[in-house]
JSON list of C-alpha atoms in Angstrom, two decimals:
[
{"chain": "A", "resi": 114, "resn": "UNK", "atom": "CA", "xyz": [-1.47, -18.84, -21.47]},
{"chain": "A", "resi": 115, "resn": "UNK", "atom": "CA", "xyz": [-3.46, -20.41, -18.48]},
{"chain": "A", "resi": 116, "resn": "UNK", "atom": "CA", "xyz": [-1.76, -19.51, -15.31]},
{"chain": "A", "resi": 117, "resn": "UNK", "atom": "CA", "xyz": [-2.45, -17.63, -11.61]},
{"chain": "A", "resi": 118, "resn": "UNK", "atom": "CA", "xyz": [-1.13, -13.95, -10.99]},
{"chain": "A", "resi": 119, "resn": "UNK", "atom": "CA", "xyz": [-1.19, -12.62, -7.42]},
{"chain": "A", "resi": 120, "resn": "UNK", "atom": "CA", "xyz": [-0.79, -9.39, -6.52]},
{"chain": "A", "resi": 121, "resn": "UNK", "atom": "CA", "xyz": [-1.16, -6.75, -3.69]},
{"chain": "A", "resi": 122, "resn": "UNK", "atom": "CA", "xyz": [1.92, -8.23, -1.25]},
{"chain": "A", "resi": 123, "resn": "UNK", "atom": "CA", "xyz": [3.71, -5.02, 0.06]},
{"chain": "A", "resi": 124, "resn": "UNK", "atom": "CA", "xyz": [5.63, -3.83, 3.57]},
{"chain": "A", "resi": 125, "resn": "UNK", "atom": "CA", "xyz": [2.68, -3.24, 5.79]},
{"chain": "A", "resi": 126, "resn": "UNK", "atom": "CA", "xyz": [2.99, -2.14, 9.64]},
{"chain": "A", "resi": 127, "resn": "UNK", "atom": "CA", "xyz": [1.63, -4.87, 12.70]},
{"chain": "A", "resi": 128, "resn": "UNK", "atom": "CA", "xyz": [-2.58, -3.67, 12.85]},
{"chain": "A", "resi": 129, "resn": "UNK", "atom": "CA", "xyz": [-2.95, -2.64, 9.40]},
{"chain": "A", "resi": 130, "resn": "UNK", "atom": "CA", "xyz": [-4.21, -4.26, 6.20]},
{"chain": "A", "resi": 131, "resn": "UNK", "atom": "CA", "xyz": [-3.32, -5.54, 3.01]},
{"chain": "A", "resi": 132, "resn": "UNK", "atom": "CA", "xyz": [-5.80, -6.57, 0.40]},
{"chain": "A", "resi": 133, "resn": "UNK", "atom": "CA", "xyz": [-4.35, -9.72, -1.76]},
{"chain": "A", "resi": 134, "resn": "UNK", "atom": "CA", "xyz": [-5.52, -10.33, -5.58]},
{"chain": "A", "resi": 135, "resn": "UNK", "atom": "CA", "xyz": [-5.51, -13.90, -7.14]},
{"chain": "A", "resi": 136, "resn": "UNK", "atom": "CA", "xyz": [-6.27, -13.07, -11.22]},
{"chain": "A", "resi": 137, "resn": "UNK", "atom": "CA", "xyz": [-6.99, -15.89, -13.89]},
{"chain": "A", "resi": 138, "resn": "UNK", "atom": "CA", "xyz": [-6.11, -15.59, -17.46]},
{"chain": "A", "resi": 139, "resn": "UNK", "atom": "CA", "xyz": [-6.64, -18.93, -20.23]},
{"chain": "A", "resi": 140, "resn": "UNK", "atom": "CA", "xyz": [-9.24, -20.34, -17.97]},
{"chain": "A", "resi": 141, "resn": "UNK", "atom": "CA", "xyz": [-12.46, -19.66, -15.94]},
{"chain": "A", "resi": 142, "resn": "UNK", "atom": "CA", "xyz": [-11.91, -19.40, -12.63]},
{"chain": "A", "resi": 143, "resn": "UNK", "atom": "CA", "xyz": [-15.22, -19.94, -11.70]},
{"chain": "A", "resi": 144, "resn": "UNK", "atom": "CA", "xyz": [-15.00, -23.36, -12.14]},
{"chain": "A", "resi": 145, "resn": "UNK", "atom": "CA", "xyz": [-12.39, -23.87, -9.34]},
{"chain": "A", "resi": 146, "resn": "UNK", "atom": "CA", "xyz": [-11.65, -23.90, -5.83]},
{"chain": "A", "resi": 147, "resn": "UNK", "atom": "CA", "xyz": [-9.05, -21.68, -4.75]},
{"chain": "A", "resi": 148, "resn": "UNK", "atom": "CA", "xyz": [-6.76, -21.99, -1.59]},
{"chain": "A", "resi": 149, "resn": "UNK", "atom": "CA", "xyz": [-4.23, -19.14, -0.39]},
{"chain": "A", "resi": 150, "resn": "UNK", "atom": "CA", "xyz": [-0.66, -20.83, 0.90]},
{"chain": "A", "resi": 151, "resn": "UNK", "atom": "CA", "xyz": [1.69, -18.81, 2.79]},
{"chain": "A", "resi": 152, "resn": "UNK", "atom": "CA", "xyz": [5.15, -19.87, 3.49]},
{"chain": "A", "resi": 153, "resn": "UNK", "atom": "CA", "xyz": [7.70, -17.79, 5.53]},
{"chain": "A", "resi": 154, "resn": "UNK", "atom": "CA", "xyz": [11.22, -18.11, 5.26]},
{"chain": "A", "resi": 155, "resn": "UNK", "atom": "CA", "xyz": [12.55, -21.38, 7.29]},
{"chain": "A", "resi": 156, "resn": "UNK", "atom": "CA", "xyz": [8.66, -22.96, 8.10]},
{"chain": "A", "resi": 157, "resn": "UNK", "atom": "CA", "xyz": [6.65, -25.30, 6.53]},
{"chain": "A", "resi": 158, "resn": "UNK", "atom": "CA", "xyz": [4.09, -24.39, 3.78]},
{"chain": "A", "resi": 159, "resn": "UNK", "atom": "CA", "xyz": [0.55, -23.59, 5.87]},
{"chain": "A", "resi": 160, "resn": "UNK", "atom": "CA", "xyz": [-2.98, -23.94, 4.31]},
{"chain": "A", "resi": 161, "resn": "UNK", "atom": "CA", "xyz": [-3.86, -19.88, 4.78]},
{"chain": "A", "resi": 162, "resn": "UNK", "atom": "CA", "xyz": [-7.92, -20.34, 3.62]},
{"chain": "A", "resi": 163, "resn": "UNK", "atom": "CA", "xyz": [-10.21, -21.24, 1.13]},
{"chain": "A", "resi": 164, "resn": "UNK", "atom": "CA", "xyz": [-13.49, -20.45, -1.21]},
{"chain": "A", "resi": 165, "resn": "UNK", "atom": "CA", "xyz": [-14.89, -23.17, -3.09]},
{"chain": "A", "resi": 166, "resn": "UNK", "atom": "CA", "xyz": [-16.35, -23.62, -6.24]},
{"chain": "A", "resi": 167, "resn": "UNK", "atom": "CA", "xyz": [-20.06, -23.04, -4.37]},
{"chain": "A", "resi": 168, "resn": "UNK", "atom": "CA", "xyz": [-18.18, -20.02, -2.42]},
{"chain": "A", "resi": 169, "resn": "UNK", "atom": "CA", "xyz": [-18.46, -22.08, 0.59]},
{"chain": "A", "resi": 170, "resn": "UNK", "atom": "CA", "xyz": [-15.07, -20.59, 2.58]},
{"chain": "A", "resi": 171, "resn": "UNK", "atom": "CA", "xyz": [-12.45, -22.15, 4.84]},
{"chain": "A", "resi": 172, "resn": "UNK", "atom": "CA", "xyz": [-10.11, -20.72, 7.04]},
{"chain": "A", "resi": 173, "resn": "UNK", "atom": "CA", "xyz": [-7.09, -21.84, 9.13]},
{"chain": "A", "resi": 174, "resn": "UNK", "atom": "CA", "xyz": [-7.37, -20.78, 13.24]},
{"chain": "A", "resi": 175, "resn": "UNK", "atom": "CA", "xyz": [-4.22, -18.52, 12.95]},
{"chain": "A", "resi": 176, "resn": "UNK", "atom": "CA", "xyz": [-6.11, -16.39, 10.38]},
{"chain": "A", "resi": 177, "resn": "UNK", "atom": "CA", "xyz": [-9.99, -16.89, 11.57]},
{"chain": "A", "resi": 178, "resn": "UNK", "atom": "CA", "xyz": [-11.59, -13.73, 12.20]},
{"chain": "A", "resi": 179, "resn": "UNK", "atom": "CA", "xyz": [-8.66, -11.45, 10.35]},
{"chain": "A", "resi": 180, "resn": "UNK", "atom": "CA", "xyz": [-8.53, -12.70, 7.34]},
{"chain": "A", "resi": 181, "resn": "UNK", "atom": "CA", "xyz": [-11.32, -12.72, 4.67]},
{"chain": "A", "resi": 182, "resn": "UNK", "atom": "CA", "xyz": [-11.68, -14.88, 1.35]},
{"chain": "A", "resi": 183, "resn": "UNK", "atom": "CA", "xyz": [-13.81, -13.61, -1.62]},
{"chain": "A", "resi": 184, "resn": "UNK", "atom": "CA", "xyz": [-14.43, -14.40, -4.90]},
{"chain": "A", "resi": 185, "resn": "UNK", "atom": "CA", "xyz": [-15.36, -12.45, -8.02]},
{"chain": "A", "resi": 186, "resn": "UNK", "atom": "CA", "xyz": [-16.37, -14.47, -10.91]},
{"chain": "A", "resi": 187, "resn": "UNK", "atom": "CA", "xyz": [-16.92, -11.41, -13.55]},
{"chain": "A", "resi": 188, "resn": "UNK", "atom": "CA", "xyz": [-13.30, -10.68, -13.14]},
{"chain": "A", "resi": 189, "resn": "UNK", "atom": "CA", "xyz": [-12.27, -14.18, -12.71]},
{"chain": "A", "resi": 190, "resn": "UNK", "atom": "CA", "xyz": [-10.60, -13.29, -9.56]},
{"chain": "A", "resi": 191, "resn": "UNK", "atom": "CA", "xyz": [-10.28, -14.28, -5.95]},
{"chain": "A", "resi": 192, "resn": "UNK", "atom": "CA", "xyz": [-9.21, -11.80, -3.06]},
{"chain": "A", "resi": 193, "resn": "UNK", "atom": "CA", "xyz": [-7.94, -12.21, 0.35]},
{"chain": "A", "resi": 194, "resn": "UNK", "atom": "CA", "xyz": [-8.64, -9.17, 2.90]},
{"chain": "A", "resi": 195, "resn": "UNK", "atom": "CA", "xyz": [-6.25, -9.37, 5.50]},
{"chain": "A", "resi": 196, "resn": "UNK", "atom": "CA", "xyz": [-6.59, -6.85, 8.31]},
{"chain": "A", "resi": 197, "resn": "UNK", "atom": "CA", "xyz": [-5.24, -6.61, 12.24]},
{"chain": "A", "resi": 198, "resn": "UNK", "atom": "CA", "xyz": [-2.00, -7.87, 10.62]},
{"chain": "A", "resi": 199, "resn": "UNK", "atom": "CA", "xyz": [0.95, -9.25, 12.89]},
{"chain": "A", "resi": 200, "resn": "UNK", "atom": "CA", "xyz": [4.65, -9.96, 11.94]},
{"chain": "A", "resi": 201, "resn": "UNK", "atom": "CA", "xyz": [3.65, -13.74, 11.77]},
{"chain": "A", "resi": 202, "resn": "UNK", "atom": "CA", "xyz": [1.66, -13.14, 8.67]},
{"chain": "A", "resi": 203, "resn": "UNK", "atom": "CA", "xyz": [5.04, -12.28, 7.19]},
{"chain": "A", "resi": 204, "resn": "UNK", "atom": "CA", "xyz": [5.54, -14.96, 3.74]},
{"chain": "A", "resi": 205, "resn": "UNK", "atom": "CA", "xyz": [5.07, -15.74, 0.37]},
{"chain": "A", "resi": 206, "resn": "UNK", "atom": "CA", "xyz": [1.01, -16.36, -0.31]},
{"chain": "A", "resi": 207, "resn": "UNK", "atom": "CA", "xyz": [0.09, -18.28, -2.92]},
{"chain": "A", "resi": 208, "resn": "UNK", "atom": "CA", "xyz": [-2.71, -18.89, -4.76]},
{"chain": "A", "resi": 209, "resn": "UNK", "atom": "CA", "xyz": [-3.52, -22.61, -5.82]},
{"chain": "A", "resi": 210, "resn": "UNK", "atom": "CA", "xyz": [-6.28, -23.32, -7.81]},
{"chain": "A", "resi": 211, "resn": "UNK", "atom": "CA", "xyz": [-8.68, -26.87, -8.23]},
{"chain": "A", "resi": 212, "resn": "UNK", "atom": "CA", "xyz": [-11.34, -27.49, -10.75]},
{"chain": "A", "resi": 213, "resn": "UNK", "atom": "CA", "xyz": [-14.52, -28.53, -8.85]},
{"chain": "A", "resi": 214, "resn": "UNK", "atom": "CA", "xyz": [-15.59, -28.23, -5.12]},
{"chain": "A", "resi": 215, "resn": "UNK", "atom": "CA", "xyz": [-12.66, -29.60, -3.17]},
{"chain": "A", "resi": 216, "resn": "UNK", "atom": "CA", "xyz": [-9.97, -27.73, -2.16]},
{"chain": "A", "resi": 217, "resn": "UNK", "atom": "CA", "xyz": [-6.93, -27.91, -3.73]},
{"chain": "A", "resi": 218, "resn": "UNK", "atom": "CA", "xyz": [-3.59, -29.20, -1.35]},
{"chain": "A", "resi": 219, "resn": "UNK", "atom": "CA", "xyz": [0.42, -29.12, -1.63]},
{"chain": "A", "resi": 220, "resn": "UNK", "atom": "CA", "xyz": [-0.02, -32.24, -4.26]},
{"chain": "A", "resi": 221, "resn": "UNK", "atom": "CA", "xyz": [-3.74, -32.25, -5.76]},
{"chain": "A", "resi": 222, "resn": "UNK", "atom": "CA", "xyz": [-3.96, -28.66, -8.02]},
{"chain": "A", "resi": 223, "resn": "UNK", "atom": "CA", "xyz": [-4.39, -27.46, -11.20]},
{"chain": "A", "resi": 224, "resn": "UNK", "atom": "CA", "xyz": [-2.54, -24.10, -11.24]},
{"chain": "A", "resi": 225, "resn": "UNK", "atom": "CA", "xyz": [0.02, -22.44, -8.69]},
{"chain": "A", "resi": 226, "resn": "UNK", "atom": "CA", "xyz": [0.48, -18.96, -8.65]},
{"chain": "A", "resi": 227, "resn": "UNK", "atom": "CA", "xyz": [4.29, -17.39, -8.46]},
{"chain": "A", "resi": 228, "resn": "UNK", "atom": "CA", "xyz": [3.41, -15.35, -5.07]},
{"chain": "A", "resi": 229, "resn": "UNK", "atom": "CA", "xyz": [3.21, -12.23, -3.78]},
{"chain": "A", "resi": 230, "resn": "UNK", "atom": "CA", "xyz": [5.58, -11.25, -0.50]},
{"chain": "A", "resi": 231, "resn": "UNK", "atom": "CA", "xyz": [3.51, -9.67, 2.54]},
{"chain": "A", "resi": 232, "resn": "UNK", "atom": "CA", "xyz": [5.86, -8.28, 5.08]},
{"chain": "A", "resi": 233, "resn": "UNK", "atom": "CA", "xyz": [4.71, -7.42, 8.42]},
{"chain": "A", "resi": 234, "resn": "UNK", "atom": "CA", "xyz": [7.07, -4.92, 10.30]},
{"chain": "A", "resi": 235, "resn": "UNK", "atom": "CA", "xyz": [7.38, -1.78, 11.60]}
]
C-alpha cells in the first residue's frame, strides 16, 4: 500500500523540542518533494516547510531558524526538528508528498499523510 505515516507528535512544554518523522512505504520517496502542513484547531491550513527532490529546503518565517527539514533517502524518510517550541506551534502536521522538484500545495500532491498532533503547553 503506497501511503505517508507521520509520527513523533506528543505534549511538549513552550522551549523544548519535538523531532517529527514522515515514513514512505509502496513508493520511493526519494523521488519527491515533501512539504510539512500544520493546521490548528479553528485556522487556516499553513505551509510549515519544505525539502525538495534536490534537498534544496524551504521554510515559512514563523518557523525560520526553529525548525529544521531533513531528508533520509536510505530509510525513505523525511524529518522535521522542531526546537525553541511555543504554544503557536500547537496543530496537526502533515506530511504531503510531490513527485519531482516542486513543492507540493493544498491541491497539487501525490500522497497526504493522516497527521501527527504536536501540543505545545505547559
Amino acid at each position: 500500500q503506497e501511503q505517508l505515516v507521520e509520527s513523533g507528535g506528543t505534549l511538549v512544554q513552550p522551549g523544548g523540542s519535538l523531532r517529527l518523522s514522515c515514513v514512505a512505504s509502496g513508493f520511493t520517496l526519494a523521488s519527491y518533494s515533501v512539504r510539512w502542513f500544520r493546521q490548528a484547531p479553528g485556522k487556516e491550513r499553513e505551509e510549515v516547510s519544505c525539502i525538495r527532490m534536490t534537498s534544496a529546503t524551504m521554510y515559512a518565517d514563523s518557523v525560520k531558524g526553529r525548525f529544521t527539514i531533513s531528508r533520509d533517502n536510505t530509510l525513505n524518510s523525511v524529518y522535521l526538528q522542531m526546537s525553541s517550541l511555543k504554544p503557536e506551534d500547537t496543530a496537526v502536521y502533515y506530511c504531503v508528498a510531490k513527485r519531482g522538484i516542486r513543492c507540493p500545495d493544498s491541491s497539487r500532491f501525490d500522497y497526504w499523510g493522516q497527521g501527527t498532533q504536536v501540543t505545545v503547553s505547559s
